[in-house]
PDB file of C-alpha atoms in Angstrom:
ATOM      1  CA  MET C   1      12.346 -22.056 -11.121  1.00  0.00           C
ATOM      2  CA  ARG C   2      10.122 -19.574  -9.314  1.00  0.00           C
ATOM      3  CA  THR C   3      10.224 -19.872  -5.523  1.00  0.00           C
ATOM      4  CA  ARG C   4       7.681 -18.283  -3.228  1.00  0.00           C
ATOM      5  CA  VAL C   5       9.130 -16.938   0.019  1.00  0.00           C
ATOM      6  CA  ARG C   6       6.997 -15.567   2.830  1.00  0.00           C
ATOM      7  CA  ALA C   7       8.856 -12.814   4.642  1.00  0.00           C
ATOM      8  CA  ALA C   8       6.554 -12.507   7.609  1.00  0.00           C
ATOM      9  CA  ALA C   9       3.655 -14.170   9.329  1.00  0.00           C
ATOM     10  CA  SER C  10       2.158 -10.822  10.299  1.00  0.00           C
ATOM     11  CA  ALA C  11      -0.766  -9.635   8.191  1.00  0.00           C
ATOM     12  CA  ALA C  12      -1.761  -6.141   7.199  1.00  0.00           C
ATOM     13  CA  ALA C  13      -5.489  -5.708   7.832  1.00  0.00           C
ATOM     14  CA  LEU C  14      -6.296  -3.149   5.183  1.00  0.00           C
ATOM     15  CA  SER C  15      -9.055  -0.677   5.862  1.00  0.00           C
ATOM     16  CA  LEU C  16     -10.884   2.354   4.575  1.00  0.00           C
ATOM     17  CA  VAL C  17     -10.194   5.647   6.373  1.00  0.00           C
ATOM     18  CA  LEU C  18     -13.306   7.587   7.258  1.00  0.00           C
ATOM     19  CA  VAL C  19     -13.829  11.232   8.177  1.00  0.00           C
ATOM     20  CA  ALA C  20     -16.923  12.746   9.736  1.00  0.00           C
ATOM     21  CA  CYS C  21     -18.864  14.914   7.286  1.00  0.00           C
ATOM     22  CA  GLY C  22     -21.093  16.657   9.808  1.00  0.00           C
ATOM     23  CA  GLY C  23     -24.856  16.643  10.013  1.00  0.00           C
ATOM     24  CA  GLU C  24     -25.623  18.145   6.591  1.00  0.00           C
ATOM     25  CA  GLU C  25     -26.210  15.947   3.568  1.00  0.00           C
ATOM     26  CA  ALA C  26     -23.069  15.855   1.421  1.00  0.00           C
ATOM     27  CA  ALA C  27     -23.271  17.168  -2.138  1.00  0.00           C
ATOM     28  CA  GLY C  28     -20.990  17.000  -5.160  1.00  0.00           C
ATOM     29  CA  PRO C  29     -18.416  14.310  -5.830  1.00  0.00           C
ATOM     30  CA  LEU C  30     -17.107  12.052  -3.085  1.00  0.00           C
ATOM     31  CA  THR C  31     -13.444  13.065  -2.851  1.00  0.00           C
ATOM     32  CA  VAL C  32     -11.194  10.118  -2.048  1.00  0.00           C
ATOM     33  CA  CYS C  33      -7.452  10.316  -1.329  1.00  0.00           C
ATOM     34  CA  SER C  34      -5.216   7.441  -2.427  1.00  0.00           C
ATOM     35  CA  ASP C  35      -1.469   6.858  -2.803  1.00  0.00           C
ATOM     36  CA  ILE C  36      -1.049   5.678  -6.408  1.00  0.00           C
ATOM     37  CA  PRO C  37       0.420   3.486  -7.871  1.00  0.00           C
ATOM     38  CA  TYR C  38       0.165   0.446  -5.621  1.00  0.00           C
ATOM     39  CA  PRO C  39      -1.128  -2.404  -7.828  1.00  0.00           C
ATOM     40  CA  PRO C  40      -3.226  -4.491  -7.516  1.00  0.00           C
ATOM     41  CA  PHE C  41      -4.968  -2.169  -5.041  1.00  0.00           C
ATOM     42  CA  GLU C  42      -4.738   1.078  -7.015  1.00  0.00           C
ATOM     43  CA  PHE C  43      -3.101   2.021 -10.314  1.00  0.00           C
ATOM     44  CA  GLU C  44      -3.568   4.384 -13.272  1.00  0.00           C
ATOM     45  CA  ASP C  45      -5.991   3.153 -15.926  1.00  0.00           C
ATOM     46  CA  ALA C  46      -6.883   5.409 -18.840  1.00  0.00           C
ATOM     47  CA  SER C  47      -9.769   3.118 -19.800  1.00  0.00           C
ATOM     48  CA  SER C  48     -11.518   3.620 -16.443  1.00  0.00           C
ATOM     49  CA  GLU C  49     -14.008   6.454 -15.919  1.00  0.00           C
ATOM     50  CA  LEU C  50     -12.145   7.367 -12.727  1.00  0.00           C
ATOM     51  CA  GLY C  51      -8.746   7.244 -14.428  1.00  0.00           C
ATOM     52  CA  TYR C  52      -7.679   4.541 -11.980  1.00  0.00           C
ATOM     53  CA  SER C  53      -8.429   0.861 -11.281  1.00  0.00           C
ATOM     54  CA  GLY C  54      -7.640  -1.784  -8.688  1.00  0.00           C
ATOM     55  CA  PHE C  55      -9.196  -3.552  -5.730  1.00  0.00           C
ATOM     56  CA  ASP C  56      -9.530  -0.408  -3.602  1.00  0.00           C
ATOM     57  CA  ILE C  57     -10.710   1.740  -6.515  1.00  0.00           C
ATOM     58  CA  GLU C  58     -13.453  -0.715  -7.429  1.00  0.00           C
ATOM     59  CA  LEU C  59     -14.501  -0.880  -3.780  1.00  0.00           C
ATOM     60  CA  ILE C  60     -14.775   2.881  -3.397  1.00  0.00           C
ATOM     61  CA  ALA C  61     -16.575   3.167  -6.743  1.00  0.00           C
ATOM     62  CA  ALA C  62     -19.194   0.725  -5.437  1.00  0.00           C
ATOM     63  CA  ILE C  63     -19.504   2.735  -2.216  1.00  0.00           C
ATOM     64  CA  GLY C  64     -19.967   5.921  -4.229  1.00  0.00           C
ATOM     65  CA  GLU C  65     -22.670   4.265  -6.309  1.00  0.00           C
ATOM     66  CA  GLU C  66     -24.432   3.122  -3.144  1.00  0.00           C
ATOM     67  CA  LEU C  67     -24.316   6.692  -1.798  1.00  0.00           C
ATOM     68  CA  GLY C  68     -25.498   8.111  -5.112  1.00  0.00           C
ATOM     69  CA  ARG C  69     -22.359  10.229  -5.498  1.00  0.00           C
ATOM     70  CA  GLU C  70     -19.697  10.363  -8.179  1.00  0.00           C
ATOM     71  CA  VAL C  71     -16.194   9.487  -6.970  1.00  0.00           C
ATOM     72  CA  GLU C  72     -13.205  11.763  -7.500  1.00  0.00           C
ATOM     73  CA  ILE C  73      -9.772  10.256  -6.773  1.00  0.00           C
ATOM     74  CA  VAL C  74      -7.149  12.631  -5.331  1.00  0.00           C
ATOM     75  CA  VAL C  75      -3.595  11.254  -5.559  1.00  0.00           C
ATOM     76  CA  THR C  76      -1.972  11.919  -2.183  1.00  0.00           C
ATOM     77  CA  GLY C  77       1.257  10.926  -0.410  1.00  0.00           C
ATOM     78  CA  PHE C  78       0.948   7.983   1.974  1.00  0.00           C
ATOM     79  CA  ASP C  79       2.172   9.919   5.028  1.00  0.00           C
ATOM     80  CA  ALA C  80      -0.616  12.485   4.571  1.00  0.00           C
ATOM     81  CA  LEU C  81      -3.113   9.618   4.617  1.00  0.00           C
ATOM     82  CA  THR C  82      -1.780   7.704   7.606  1.00  0.00           C
ATOM     83  CA  SER C  83      -1.420  10.879   9.694  1.00  0.00           C
ATOM     84  CA  GLY C  84      -4.899  12.100   8.785  1.00  0.00           C
ATOM     85  CA  THR C  85      -3.601  15.468   7.563  1.00  0.00           C
ATOM     86  CA  ALA C  86      -5.110  15.022   4.082  1.00  0.00           C
ATOM     87  CA  MET C  87      -8.590  14.668   5.561  1.00  0.00           C
ATOM     88  CA  ALA C  88      -8.068  17.329   8.238  1.00  0.00           C
ATOM     89  CA  ALA C  89      -6.978  19.813   5.560  1.00  0.00           C
ATOM     90  CA  GLY C  90     -10.099  19.097   3.522  1.00  0.00           C
ATOM     91  CA  THR C  91      -8.169  17.588   0.617  1.00  0.00           C
ATOM     92  CA  CYS C  92     -10.640  14.704   0.627  1.00  0.00           C
ATOM     93  CA  GLU C  93     -13.528  13.294   2.621  1.00  0.00           C
ATOM     94  CA  LEU C  94     -11.980   9.868   3.037  1.00  0.00           C
ATOM     95  CA  ALA C  95      -9.009   7.772   1.969  1.00  0.00           C
ATOM     96  CA  ILE C  96      -8.576   4.294   0.552  1.00  0.00           C
ATOM     97  CA  SER C  97      -5.032   3.131   0.001  1.00  0.00           C
ATOM     98  CA  ALA C  98      -4.144  -0.369   1.240  1.00  0.00           C
ATOM     99  CA  MET C  99      -3.639   0.999   4.738  1.00  0.00           C
ATOM    100  CA  THR C 100      -3.000  -1.148   7.795  1.00  0.00           C
ATOM    101  CA  ILE C 101      -4.716  -0.250  11.071  1.00  0.00           C
ATOM    102  CA  THR C 102      -2.174   0.464  13.808  1.00  0.00           C
ATOM    103  CA  PRO C 103      -2.761   1.896  17.311  1.00  0.00           C
ATOM    104  CA  GLU C 104      -0.851   5.059  16.367  1.00  0.00           C
ATOM    105  CA  ARG C 105      -2.908   5.644  13.214  1.00  0.00           C
ATOM    106  CA  ASP C 106      -6.128   4.807  15.023  1.00  0.00           C
ATOM    107  CA  GLU C 107      -5.526   7.772  17.335  1.00  0.00           C
ATOM    108  CA  GLN C 108      -5.450  10.160  14.358  1.00  0.00           C
ATOM    109  CA  ILE C 109      -8.076   8.793  11.979  1.00  0.00           C
ATOM    110  CA  ASP C 110     -11.285   6.716  11.970  1.00  0.00           C
ATOM    111  CA  PHE C 111     -11.064   3.378  10.169  1.00  0.00           C
ATOM    112  CA  SER C 112     -13.713   1.175   8.652  1.00  0.00           C
ATOM    113  CA  ASP C 113     -13.773  -2.497   9.588  1.00  0.00           C
ATOM    114  CA  PRO C 114     -10.785  -4.355   8.042  1.00  0.00           C
ATOM    115  CA  TYR C 115     -11.618  -5.815   4.632  1.00  0.00           C
ATOM    116  CA  TYR C 116      -8.394  -7.443   3.388  1.00  0.00           C
ATOM    117  CA  GLU C 117      -5.483  -9.262   5.022  1.00  0.00           C
ATOM    118  CA  ALA C 118      -2.090  -9.199   3.317  1.00  0.00           C
ATOM    119  CA  ASP C 119       1.084 -10.897   4.544  1.00  0.00           C
ATOM    120  CA  GLN C 120       4.381  -9.085   4.196  1.00  0.00           C
ATOM    121  CA  SER C 121       6.721 -10.613   1.637  1.00  0.00           C
ATOM    122  CA  LEU C 122      10.183 -10.380   0.145  1.00  0.00           C
ATOM    123  CA  LEU C 123      10.760  -9.431  -3.513  1.00  0.00           C
ATOM    124  CA  VAL C 124      14.175  -9.952  -5.156  1.00  0.00           C
ATOM    125  CA  PRO C 125      15.549  -9.856  -8.711  1.00  0.00           C
ATOM    126  CA  ASN C 126      15.642 -13.166 -10.570  1.00  0.00           C
ATOM    127  CA  GLY C 127      18.864 -15.019  -9.786  1.00  0.00           C
ATOM    128  CA  SER C 128      19.333 -13.352  -6.408  1.00  0.00           C
ATOM    129  CA  MET C 129      21.024 -15.383  -3.672  1.00  0.00           C
ATOM    130  CA  ILE C 130      18.535 -13.934  -1.150  1.00  0.00           C
ATOM    131  CA  ALA C 131      15.944 -16.589  -0.334  1.00  0.00           C
ATOM    132  CA  SER C 132      14.586 -15.526   3.056  1.00  0.00           C
ATOM    133  CA  ILE C 133      14.710 -12.919   5.809  1.00  0.00           C
ATOM    134  CA  ALA C 134      17.705 -14.773   7.240  1.00  0.00           C
ATOM    135  CA  ASP C 135      19.708 -13.692   4.177  1.00  0.00           C
ATOM    136  CA  LEU C 136      19.174  -9.980   4.893  1.00  0.00           C
ATOM    137  CA  VAL C 137      22.543  -9.456   6.555  1.00  0.00           C
ATOM    138  CA  GLY C 138      25.266  -6.823   6.578  1.00  0.00           C
ATOM    139  CA  GLY C 139      26.013  -5.461   3.110  1.00  0.00           C
ATOM    140  CA  VAL C 140      22.470  -6.090   1.867  1.00  0.00           C
ATOM    141  CA  VAL C 141      20.206  -3.094   1.154  1.00  0.00           C
ATOM    142  CA  VAL C 142      16.487  -3.614   1.757  1.00  0.00           C
ATOM    143  CA  GLY C 143      13.954  -1.214   0.249  1.00  0.00           C
ATOM    144  CA  VAL C 144      10.692  -0.275   1.943  1.00  0.00           C
ATOM    145  CA  GLN C 145       8.053   2.388   1.422  1.00  0.00           C
ATOM    146  CA  THR C 146       7.985   5.132   4.055  1.00  0.00           C
ATOM    147  CA  GLY C 147       5.221   4.772   6.624  1.00  0.00           C
ATOM    148  CA  THR C 148       4.110   1.297   5.570  1.00  0.00           C
ATOM    149  CA  THR C 149       3.762  -2.018   7.361  1.00  0.00           C
ATOM    150  CA  GLY C 150       6.757  -3.193   5.332  1.00  0.00           C
ATOM    151  CA  GLU C 151       8.912  -0.481   6.879  1.00  0.00           C
ATOM    152  CA  ILE C 152       7.678  -1.332  10.373  1.00  0.00           C
ATOM    153  CA  TYR C 153       8.358  -5.035   9.814  1.00  0.00           C
ATOM    154  CA  ALA C 154      11.842  -4.415   8.406  1.00  0.00           C
ATOM    155  CA  ASN C 155      12.849  -2.158  11.288  1.00  0.00           C
ATOM    156  CA  GLU C 156      11.711  -4.775  13.810  1.00  0.00           C
ATOM    157  CA  ASN C 157      12.973  -7.930  12.093  1.00  0.00           C
ATOM    158  CA  VAL C 158      15.938  -7.071   9.866  1.00  0.00           C
ATOM    159  CA  PRO C 159      18.727  -5.870  12.165  1.00  0.00           C
ATOM    160  CA  GLY C 160      21.662  -6.759   9.918  1.00  0.00           C
ATOM    161  CA  ALA C 161      20.864  -5.166   6.550  1.00  0.00           C
ATOM    162  CA  GLU C 162      20.657  -1.498   5.610  1.00  0.00           C
ATOM    163  CA  ILE C 163      17.027  -0.410   5.359  1.00  0.00           C
ATOM    164  CA  ARG C 164      16.386   2.290   2.767  1.00  0.00           C
ATOM    165  CA  ALA C 165      12.974   3.999   2.691  1.00  0.00           C
ATOM    166  CA  PHE C 166      11.320   5.441  -0.427  1.00  0.00           C
ATOM    167  CA  GLU C 167       8.399   7.867  -0.580  1.00  0.00           C
ATOM    168  CA  GLY C 168       6.282   5.975  -3.101  1.00  0.00           C
ATOM    169  CA  GLY C 169       5.706   2.359  -4.049  1.00  0.00           C
ATOM    170  CA  GLY C 170       6.685   3.092  -7.641  1.00  0.00           C
ATOM    171  CA  ASP C 171       9.992   4.607  -6.473  1.00  0.00           C
ATOM    172  CA  LEU C 172      10.665   1.471  -4.448  1.00  0.00           C
ATOM    173  CA  LEU C 173      10.272  -0.857  -7.420  1.00  0.00           C
ATOM    174  CA  THR C 174      12.298   1.443  -9.667  1.00  0.00           C
ATOM    175  CA  ALA C 175      15.122   1.286  -7.110  1.00  0.00           C
ATOM    176  CA  LEU C 176      15.003  -2.522  -7.137  1.00  0.00           C
ATOM    177  CA  ALA C 177      15.126  -2.632 -10.943  1.00  0.00           C
ATOM    178  CA  ALA C 178      18.059  -0.183 -10.949  1.00  0.00           C
ATOM    179  CA  GLY C 179      20.022  -2.230  -8.397  1.00  0.00           C
ATOM    180  CA  GLN C 180      19.866   0.493  -5.737  1.00  0.00           C
ATOM    181  CA  VAL C 181      18.373  -2.056  -3.324  1.00  0.00           C
ATOM    182  CA  ASP C 182      18.849  -5.819  -3.169  1.00  0.00           C
ATOM    183  CA  ALA C 183      15.380  -6.719  -1.935  1.00  0.00           C
ATOM    184  CA  VAL C 184      12.004  -5.169  -1.172  1.00  0.00           C
ATOM    185  CA  ILE C 185       9.658  -5.874   1.725  1.00  0.00           C
ATOM    186  CA  GLN C 186       5.995  -4.979   1.197  1.00  0.00           C
ATOM    187  CA  ASP C 187       2.488  -6.453   0.941  1.00  0.00           C
ATOM    188  CA  LEU C 188       2.391  -9.898  -0.695  1.00  0.00           C
ATOM    189  CA  PRO C 189      -0.262  -9.068  -3.359  1.00  0.00           C
ATOM    190  CA  VAL C 190       1.814  -6.107  -4.557  1.00  0.00           C
ATOM    191  CA  ASN C 191       4.983  -8.207  -4.818  1.00  0.00           C
ATOM    192  CA  VAL C 192       3.112 -11.008  -6.593  1.00  0.00           C
ATOM    193  CA  GLU C 193       1.787  -8.470  -9.106  1.00  0.00           C
ATOM    194  CA  GLU C 194       5.322  -7.212  -9.751  1.00  0.00           C
ATOM    195  CA  ALA C 195       6.809 -10.730  -9.974  1.00  0.00           C
ATOM    196  CA  ALA C 196       4.244 -11.625 -12.648  1.00  0.00           C
ATOM    197  CA  LYS C 197       6.082  -9.239 -14.996  1.00  0.00           C
ATOM    198  CA  GLY C 198       8.968 -11.736 -15.017  1.00  0.00           C
ATOM    199  CA  ALA C 199      12.021  -9.830 -13.767  1.00  0.00           C
ATOM    200  CA  THR C 200      11.655 -10.555 -10.051  1.00  0.00           C
ATOM    201  CA  THR C 201      10.789 -13.385  -7.667  1.00  0.00           C
ATOM    202  CA  VAL C 202       8.612 -13.248  -4.558  1.00  0.00           C
TER     203      VAL C 202
END
């Protein structure tokens, strides 16, 4: 039987990161940084003109169409997005990557209005004895992605278990499948997407 477990009441208000382009009219493709994969928000898709699909990708494609500019996706590490260094270095004009607005990030980068709210959730392998945050005790290893709301939540609310951070979302799920971590905390839509494959429960 599949059981749904909410790990947190806090929501991640996802937003687009903007960067000022100056007074001149922009030309050429609209370069957009994103940390991929992170389905259902962004993932590789050979059938798509952009090479990627997902909620965020479709949103930025629509924005590009409205601006009359082609969109070019630049795969970038999440830390470079949340710190603003990717935009400051000119790697891209803006970023879209399921990013939560926090006071610290807001000091470094300009956000759009929030457009999606996602609760944090707990993902475990099928048959796991872990059913809630209360089960994350000593001897349990919890995986999170570096720099994400999941990592922030785990550090604040999971004092007993070992928290192990991974650079990318794909690395995090690989670690869960390999038994390197016992559970994963991250955005609910991402965990639901993974659970739909049948090997895990959210």
